[in-house]
Backbone as numpy.savetxt, mean C-alpha at the origin, in Angstrom:
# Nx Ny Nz CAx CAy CAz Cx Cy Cz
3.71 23.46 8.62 4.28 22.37 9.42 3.54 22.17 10.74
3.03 23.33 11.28 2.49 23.04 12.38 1.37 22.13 12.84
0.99 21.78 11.40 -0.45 20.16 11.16 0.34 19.70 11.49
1.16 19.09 11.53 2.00 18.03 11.19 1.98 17.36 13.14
2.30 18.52 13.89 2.66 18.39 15.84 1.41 17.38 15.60
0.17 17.64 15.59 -0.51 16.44 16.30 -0.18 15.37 16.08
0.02 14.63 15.11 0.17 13.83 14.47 1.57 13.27 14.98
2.53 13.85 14.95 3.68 13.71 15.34 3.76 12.97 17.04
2.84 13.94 17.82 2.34 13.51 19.02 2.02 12.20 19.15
0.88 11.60 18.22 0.12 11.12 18.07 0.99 9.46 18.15
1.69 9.83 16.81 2.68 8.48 16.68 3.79 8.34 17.52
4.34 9.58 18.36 5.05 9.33 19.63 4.89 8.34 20.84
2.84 8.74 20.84 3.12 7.98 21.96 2.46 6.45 22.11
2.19 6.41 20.52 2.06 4.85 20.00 3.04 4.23 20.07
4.36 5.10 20.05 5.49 3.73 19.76 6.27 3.87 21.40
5.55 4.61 22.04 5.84 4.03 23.34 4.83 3.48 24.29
4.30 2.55 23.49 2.65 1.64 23.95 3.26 0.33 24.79
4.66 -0.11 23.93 4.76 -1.20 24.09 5.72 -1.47 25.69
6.16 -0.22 25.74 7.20 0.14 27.01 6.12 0.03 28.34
4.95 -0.26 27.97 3.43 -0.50 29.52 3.47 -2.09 29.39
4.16 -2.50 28.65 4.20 -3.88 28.41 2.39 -4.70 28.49
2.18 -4.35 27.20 0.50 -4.98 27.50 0.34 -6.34 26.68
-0.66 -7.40 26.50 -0.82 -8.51 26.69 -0.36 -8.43 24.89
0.90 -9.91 24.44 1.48 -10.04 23.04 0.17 -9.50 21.88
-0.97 -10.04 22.71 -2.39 -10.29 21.33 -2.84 -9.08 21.22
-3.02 -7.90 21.98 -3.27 -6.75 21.82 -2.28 -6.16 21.17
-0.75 -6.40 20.88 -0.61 -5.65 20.48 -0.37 -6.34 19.07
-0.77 -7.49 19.11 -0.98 -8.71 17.61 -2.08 -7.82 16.89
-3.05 -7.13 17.70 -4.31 -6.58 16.92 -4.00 -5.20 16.42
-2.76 -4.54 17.37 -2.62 -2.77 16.95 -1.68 -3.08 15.77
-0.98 -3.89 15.56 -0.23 -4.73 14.45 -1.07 -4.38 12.95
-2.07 -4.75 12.82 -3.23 -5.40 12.52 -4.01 -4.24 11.97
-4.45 -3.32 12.53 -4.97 -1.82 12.25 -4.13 -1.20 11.76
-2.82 -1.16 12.25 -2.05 -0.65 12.18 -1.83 -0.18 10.04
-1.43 -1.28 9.73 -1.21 -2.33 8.36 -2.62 -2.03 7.27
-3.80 -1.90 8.43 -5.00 -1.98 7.57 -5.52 -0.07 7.54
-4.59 0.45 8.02 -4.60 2.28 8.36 -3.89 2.15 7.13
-2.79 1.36 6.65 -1.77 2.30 5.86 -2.35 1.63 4.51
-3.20 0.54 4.47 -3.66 -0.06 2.75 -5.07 1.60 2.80
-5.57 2.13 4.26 -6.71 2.78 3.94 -6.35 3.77 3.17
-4.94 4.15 3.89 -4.49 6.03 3.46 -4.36 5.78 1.99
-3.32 4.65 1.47 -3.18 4.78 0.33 -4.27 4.71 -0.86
-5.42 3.56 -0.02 -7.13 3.91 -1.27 -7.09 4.77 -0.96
-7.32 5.94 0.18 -8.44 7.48 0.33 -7.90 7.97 -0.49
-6.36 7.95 -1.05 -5.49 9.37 -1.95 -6.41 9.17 -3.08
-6.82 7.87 -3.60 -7.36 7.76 -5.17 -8.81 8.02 -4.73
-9.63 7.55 -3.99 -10.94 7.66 -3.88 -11.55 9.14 -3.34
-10.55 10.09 -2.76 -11.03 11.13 -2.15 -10.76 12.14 -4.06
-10.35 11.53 -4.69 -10.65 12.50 -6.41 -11.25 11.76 -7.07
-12.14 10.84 -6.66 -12.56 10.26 -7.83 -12.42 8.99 -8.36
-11.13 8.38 -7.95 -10.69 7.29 -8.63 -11.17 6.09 -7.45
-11.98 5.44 -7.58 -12.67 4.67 -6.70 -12.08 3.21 -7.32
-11.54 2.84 -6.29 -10.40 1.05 -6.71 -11.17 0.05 -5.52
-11.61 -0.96 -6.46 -12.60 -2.09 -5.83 -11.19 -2.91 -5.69
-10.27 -2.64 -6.04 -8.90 -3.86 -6.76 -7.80 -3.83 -6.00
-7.84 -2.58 -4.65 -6.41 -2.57 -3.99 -5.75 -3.93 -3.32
-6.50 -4.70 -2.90 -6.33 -5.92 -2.48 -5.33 -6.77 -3.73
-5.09 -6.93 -4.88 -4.39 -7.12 -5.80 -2.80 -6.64 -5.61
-3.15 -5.50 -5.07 -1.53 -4.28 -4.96 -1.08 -4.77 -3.09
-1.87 -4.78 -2.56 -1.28 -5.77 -0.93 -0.72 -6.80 -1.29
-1.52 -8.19 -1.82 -0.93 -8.95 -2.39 0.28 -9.11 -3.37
0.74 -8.20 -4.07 1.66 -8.59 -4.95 2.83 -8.06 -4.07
2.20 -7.27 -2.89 3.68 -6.61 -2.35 3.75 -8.25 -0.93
2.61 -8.35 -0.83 2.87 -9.81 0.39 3.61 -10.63 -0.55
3.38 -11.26 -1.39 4.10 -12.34 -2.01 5.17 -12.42 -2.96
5.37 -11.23 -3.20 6.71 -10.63 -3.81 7.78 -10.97 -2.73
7.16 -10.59 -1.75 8.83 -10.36 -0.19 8.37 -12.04 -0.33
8.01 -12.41 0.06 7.36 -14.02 0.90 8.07 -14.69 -0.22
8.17 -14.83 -1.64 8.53 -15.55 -2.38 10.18 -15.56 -2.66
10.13 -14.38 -2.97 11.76 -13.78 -2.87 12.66 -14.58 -1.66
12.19 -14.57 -0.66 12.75 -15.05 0.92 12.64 -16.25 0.92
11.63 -16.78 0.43 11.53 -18.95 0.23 12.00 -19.54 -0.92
12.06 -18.55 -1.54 12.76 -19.51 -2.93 14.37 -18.67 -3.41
14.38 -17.37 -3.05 15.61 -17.19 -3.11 16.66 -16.52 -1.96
16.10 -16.99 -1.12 17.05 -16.42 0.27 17.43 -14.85 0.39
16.39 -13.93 -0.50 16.60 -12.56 -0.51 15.97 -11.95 0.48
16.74 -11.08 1.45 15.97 -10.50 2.75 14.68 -10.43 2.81
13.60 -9.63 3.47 13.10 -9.12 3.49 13.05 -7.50 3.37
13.75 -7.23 3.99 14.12 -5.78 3.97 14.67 -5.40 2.40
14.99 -6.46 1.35 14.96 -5.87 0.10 14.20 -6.38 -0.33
13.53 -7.64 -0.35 12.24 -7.79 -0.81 10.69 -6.92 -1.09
10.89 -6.16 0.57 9.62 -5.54 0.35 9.96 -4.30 -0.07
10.90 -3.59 -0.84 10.99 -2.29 -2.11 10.44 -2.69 -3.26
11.02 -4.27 -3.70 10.97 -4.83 -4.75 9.33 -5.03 -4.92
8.74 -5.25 -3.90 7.19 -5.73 -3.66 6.45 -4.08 -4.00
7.10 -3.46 -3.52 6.24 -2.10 -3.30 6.42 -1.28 -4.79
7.67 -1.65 -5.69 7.88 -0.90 -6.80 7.16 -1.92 -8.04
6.92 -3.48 -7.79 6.02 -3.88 -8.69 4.46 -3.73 -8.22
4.06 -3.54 -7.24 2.49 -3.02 -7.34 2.54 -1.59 -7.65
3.41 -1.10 -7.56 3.19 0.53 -8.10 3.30 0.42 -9.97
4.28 -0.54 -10.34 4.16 -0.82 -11.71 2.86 -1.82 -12.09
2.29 -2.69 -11.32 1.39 -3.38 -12.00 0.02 -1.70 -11.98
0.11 -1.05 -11.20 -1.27 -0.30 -10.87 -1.25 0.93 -12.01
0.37 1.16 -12.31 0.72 2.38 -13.62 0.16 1.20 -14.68
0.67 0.42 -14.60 0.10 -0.61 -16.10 -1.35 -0.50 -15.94
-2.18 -0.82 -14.88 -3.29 -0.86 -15.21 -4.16 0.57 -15.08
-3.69 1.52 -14.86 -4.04 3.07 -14.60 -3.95 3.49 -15.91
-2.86 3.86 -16.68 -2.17 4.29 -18.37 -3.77 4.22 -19.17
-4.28 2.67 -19.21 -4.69 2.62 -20.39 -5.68 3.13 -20.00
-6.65 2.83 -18.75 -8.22 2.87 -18.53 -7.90 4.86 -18.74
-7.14 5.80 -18.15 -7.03 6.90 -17.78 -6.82 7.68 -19.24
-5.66 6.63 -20.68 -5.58 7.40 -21.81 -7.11 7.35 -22.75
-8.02 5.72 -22.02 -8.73 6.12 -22.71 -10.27 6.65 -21.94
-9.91 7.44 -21.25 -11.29 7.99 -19.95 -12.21 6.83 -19.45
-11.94 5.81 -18.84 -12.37 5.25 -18.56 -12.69 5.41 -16.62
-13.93 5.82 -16.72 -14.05 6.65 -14.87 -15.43 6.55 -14.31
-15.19 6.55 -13.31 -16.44 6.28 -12.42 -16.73 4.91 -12.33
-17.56 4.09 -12.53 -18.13 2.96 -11.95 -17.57 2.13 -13.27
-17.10 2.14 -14.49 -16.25 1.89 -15.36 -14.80 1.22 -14.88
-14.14 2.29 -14.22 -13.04 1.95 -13.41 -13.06 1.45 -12.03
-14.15 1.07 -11.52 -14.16 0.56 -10.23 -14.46 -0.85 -11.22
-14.98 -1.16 -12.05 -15.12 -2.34 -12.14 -13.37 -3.18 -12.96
-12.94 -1.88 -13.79 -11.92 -2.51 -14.11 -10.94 -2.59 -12.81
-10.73 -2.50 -12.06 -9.82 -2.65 -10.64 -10.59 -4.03 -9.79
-11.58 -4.04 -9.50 -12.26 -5.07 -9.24 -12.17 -6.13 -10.53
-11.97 -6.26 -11.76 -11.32 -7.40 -12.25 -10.41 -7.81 -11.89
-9.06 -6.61 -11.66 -7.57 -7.16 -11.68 -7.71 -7.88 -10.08
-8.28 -7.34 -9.15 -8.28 -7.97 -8.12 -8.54 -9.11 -8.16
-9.95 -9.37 -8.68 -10.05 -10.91 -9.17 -9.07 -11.66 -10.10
-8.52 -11.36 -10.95 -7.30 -12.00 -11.41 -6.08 -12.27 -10.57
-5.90 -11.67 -9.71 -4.63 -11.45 -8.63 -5.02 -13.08 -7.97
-6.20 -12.62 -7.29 -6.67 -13.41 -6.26 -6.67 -14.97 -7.00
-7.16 -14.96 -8.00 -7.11 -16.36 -9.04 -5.73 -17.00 -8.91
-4.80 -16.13 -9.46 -3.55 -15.98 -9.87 -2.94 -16.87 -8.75
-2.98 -16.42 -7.19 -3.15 -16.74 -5.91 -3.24 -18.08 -5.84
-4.10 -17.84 -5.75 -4.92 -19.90 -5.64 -4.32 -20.60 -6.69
-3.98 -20.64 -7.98 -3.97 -21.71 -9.48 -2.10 -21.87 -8.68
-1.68 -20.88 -8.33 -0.31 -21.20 -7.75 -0.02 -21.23 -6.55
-0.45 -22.49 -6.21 -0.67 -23.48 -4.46 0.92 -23.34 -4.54
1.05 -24.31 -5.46 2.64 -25.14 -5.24 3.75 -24.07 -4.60
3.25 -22.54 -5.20 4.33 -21.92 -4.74 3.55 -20.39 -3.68
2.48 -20.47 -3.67 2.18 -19.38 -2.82 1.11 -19.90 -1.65
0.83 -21.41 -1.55 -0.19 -21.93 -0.50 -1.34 -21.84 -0.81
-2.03 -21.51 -2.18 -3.37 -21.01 -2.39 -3.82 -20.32 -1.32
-5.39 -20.87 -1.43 -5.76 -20.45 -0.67 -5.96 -20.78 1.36
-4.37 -21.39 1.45 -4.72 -21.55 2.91 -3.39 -20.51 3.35
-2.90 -19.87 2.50 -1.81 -18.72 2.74 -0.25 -19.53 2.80
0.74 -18.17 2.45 2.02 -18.89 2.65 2.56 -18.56 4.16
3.43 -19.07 4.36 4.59 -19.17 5.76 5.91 -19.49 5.41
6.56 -17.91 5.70 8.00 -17.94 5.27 8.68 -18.81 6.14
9.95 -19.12 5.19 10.72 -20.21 6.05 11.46 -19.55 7.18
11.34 -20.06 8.14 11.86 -19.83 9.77 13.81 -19.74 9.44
14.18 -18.72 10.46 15.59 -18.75 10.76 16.05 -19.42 12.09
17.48 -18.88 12.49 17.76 -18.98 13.82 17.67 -17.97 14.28
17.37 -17.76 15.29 17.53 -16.62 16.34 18.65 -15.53 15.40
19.57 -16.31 15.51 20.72 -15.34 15.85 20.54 -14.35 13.52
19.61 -14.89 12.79 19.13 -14.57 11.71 18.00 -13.62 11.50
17.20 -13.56 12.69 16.09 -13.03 12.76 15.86 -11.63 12.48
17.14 -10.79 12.41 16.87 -9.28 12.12 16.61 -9.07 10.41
17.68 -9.70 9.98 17.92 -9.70 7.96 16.76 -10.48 7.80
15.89 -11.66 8.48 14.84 -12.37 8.00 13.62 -11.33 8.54
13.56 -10.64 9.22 12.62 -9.93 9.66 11.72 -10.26 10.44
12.31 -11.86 11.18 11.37 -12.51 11.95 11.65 -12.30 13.58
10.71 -10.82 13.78 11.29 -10.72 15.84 9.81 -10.54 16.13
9.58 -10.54 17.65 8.76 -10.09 18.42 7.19 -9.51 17.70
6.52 -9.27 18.28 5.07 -8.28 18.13 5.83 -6.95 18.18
6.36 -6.85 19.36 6.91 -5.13 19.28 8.19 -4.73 18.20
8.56 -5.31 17.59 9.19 -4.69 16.78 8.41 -4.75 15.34
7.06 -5.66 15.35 6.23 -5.35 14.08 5.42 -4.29 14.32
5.47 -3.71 15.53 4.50 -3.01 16.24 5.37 -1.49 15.69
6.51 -1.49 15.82 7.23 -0.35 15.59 7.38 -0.24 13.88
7.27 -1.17 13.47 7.52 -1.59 11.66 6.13 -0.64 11.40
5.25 -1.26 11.48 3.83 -1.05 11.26 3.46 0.30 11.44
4.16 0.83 12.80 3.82 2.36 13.10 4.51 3.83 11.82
5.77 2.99 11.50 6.41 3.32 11.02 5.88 4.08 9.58
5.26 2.33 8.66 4.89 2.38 7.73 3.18 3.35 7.55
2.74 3.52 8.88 1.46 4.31 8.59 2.24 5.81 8.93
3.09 6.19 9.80 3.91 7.32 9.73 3.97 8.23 8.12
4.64 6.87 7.67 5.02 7.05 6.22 3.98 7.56 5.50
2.91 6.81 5.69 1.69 7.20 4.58 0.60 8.51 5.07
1.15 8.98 5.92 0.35 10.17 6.31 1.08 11.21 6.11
2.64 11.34 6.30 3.50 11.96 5.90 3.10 12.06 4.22
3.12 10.70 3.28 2.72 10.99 1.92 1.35 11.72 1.52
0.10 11.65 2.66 -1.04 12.10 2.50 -0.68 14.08 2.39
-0.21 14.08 3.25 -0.06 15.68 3.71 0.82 16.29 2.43
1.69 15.83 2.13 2.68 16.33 0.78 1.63 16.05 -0.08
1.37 15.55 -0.58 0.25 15.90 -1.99 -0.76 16.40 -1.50
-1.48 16.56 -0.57 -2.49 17.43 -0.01 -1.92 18.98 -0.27
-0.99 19.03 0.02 -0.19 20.14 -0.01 0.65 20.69 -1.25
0.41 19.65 -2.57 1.20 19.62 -3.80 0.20 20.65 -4.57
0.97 21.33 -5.81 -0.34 21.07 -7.23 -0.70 20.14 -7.75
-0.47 19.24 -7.29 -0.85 18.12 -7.73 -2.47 17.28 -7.16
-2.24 17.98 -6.00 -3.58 18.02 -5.20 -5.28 18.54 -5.70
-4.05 20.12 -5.91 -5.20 21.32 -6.87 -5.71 20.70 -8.49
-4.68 20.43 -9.13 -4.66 19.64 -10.26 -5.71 18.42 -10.22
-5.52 17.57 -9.45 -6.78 16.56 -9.09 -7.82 16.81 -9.25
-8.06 17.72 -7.81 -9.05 18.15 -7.81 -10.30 18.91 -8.96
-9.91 19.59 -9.58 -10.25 20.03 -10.62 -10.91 18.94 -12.08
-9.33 18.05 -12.36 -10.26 16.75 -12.77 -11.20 16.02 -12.37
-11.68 15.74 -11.04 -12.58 15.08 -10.52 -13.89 15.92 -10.60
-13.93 17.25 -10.50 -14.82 17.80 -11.15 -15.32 17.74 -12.50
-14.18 17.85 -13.29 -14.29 17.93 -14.85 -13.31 17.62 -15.89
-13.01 17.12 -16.25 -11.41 16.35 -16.69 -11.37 17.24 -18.18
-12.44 16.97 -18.81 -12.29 18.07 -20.03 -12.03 19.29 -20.03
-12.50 19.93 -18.80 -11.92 21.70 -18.37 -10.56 21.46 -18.25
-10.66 20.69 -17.22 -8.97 20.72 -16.69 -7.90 20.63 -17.89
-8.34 19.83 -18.80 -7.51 19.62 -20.02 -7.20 20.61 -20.52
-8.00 21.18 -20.45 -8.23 22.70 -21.49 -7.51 24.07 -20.57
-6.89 23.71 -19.70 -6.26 24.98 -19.13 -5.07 24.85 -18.47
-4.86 23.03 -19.60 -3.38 22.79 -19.68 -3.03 22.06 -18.96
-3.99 21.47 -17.63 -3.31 20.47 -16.63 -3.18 19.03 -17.22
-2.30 17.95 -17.12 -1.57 17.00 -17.91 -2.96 15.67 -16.84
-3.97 15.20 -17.63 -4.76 14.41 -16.71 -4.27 13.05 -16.36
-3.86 12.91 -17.52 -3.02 11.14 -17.19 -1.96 11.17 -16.50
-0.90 12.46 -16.46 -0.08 12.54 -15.84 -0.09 12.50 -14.42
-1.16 13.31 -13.90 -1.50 13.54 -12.26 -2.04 12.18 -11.81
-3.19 11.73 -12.75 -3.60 10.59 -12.42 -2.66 9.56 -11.70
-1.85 9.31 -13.08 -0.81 8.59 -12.69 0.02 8.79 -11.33
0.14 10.06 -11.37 1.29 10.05 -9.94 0.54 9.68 -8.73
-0.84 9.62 -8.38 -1.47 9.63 -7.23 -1.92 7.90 -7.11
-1.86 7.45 -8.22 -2.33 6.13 -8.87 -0.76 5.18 -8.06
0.34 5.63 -8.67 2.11 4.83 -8.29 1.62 5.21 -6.37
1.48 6.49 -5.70 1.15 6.52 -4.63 0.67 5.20 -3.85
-0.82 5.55 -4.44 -1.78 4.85 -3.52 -1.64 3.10 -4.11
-1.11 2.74 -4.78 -0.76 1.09 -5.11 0.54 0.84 -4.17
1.56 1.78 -4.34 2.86 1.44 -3.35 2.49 1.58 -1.95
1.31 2.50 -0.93 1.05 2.66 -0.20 0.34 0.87 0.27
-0.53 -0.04 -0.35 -1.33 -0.82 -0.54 -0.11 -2.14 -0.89
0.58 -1.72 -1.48 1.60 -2.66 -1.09 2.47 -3.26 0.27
2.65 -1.51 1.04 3.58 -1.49 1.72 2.75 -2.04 3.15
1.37 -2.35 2.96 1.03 -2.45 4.19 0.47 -4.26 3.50
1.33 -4.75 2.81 1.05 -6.72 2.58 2.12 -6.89 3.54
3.23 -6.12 3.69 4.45 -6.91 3.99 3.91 -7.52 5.52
């Protein structure tokens, strides 16, 4: 636990950045990093064994326009929207993980199949203007004031605290599987997947779990 103090430090005294009261756009930009820290943590889990994803941009997106769509067309929060966003890019990324992984499909093989789906996402995107803005982006529908907490629409500093939150989250998830067998297990496949097989470790299985990870991580930073 004692890794853990810096870090802990670290995000302490980020989320009291905003209490120096510094200019809205700076902290529009720590917003911003912030969001683009937590799509990183969740690629490094797959790319630091091996599993190199040209395609995470696919798994942001389905978790951005999952909440965004949910909220304009059916008046469903945000705050339940973006689970719903984060548990279908973790299912679109098991759907597309299963097959390439049952049938060894790795290395520059699987960077290209992830870099398809991305390109399909992104297609997907654009051919549906009418309901997601193509390509000039969507803009959820505005509340009143007195709506703004359940719509999720406040301030820089409370996206500032959202944002801190959600990279909190994903370093907290980095350190637990760093710290899992599931870690050791990896590791070992990324060396050699046929050994590993052979001394009983489950490859599609681990795959998979680090795979639901790092897509829900890549989700959670569209919202």
């Amino acid at each position: 636990m004692k890794s853990l103090i810096p870090w802990a430090v670290v995000v302490a005294l980020l989320a009291c950045l905003p209490l120096l009261s510094p200019p809205e756009y700076f902290i529009h930009l720590g917003v911003t990093v912030l969001l683009t820290a937590v799509a990183g943590t969740g690629w490094a889990m797959m790319g630091r064994y091996g599993l190199v994803s040209f395609g995470h941009g696919a798994f942001l997106g389905i978790g951005a326009y999952t909440m965004a769509l949910l909220w304009n067309m059916a008046g469903l929060s945000p705050w339940v929207g973006i689970p719903i966003g984060v548990a279908l890019a973790a299912g679109a990324g098991v759907l597309l993980g299963y097959p390439c992984f049952r049938l060894k499909v790795i290395g520059h093989y699987f960077a290209l199949v992830t870099l398809a789906a991305g390109e399909i996402v992104r297609i997907l995107i654009t051919a549906l203007r009418e309901y997601t803005g193509g390509s000039l982006g969507m803009t959820p529908d505005r509340v009143p004031p007195e709506s703004a907490f359940l719509a999720m629409q406040f301030d820089k500093t409370g996206f500032w605290w959202l944002a801190l939150a959600a990279w909190a989250g994903g370093l907290l998830a980095w350190w637990l599987l760093d710290r899992s067998m599931s870690s050791k297990a990896l590791a070992a496949i990324s060396e050699d997947e046929d050994a590993a097989a052979s001394i009983g470790i489950r490859v599609t299985r681990e795959k998979l779990k680090v795979t639901l990870i790092s897509t829900g991580l890549a989700a959670l930073a569209g919202r």
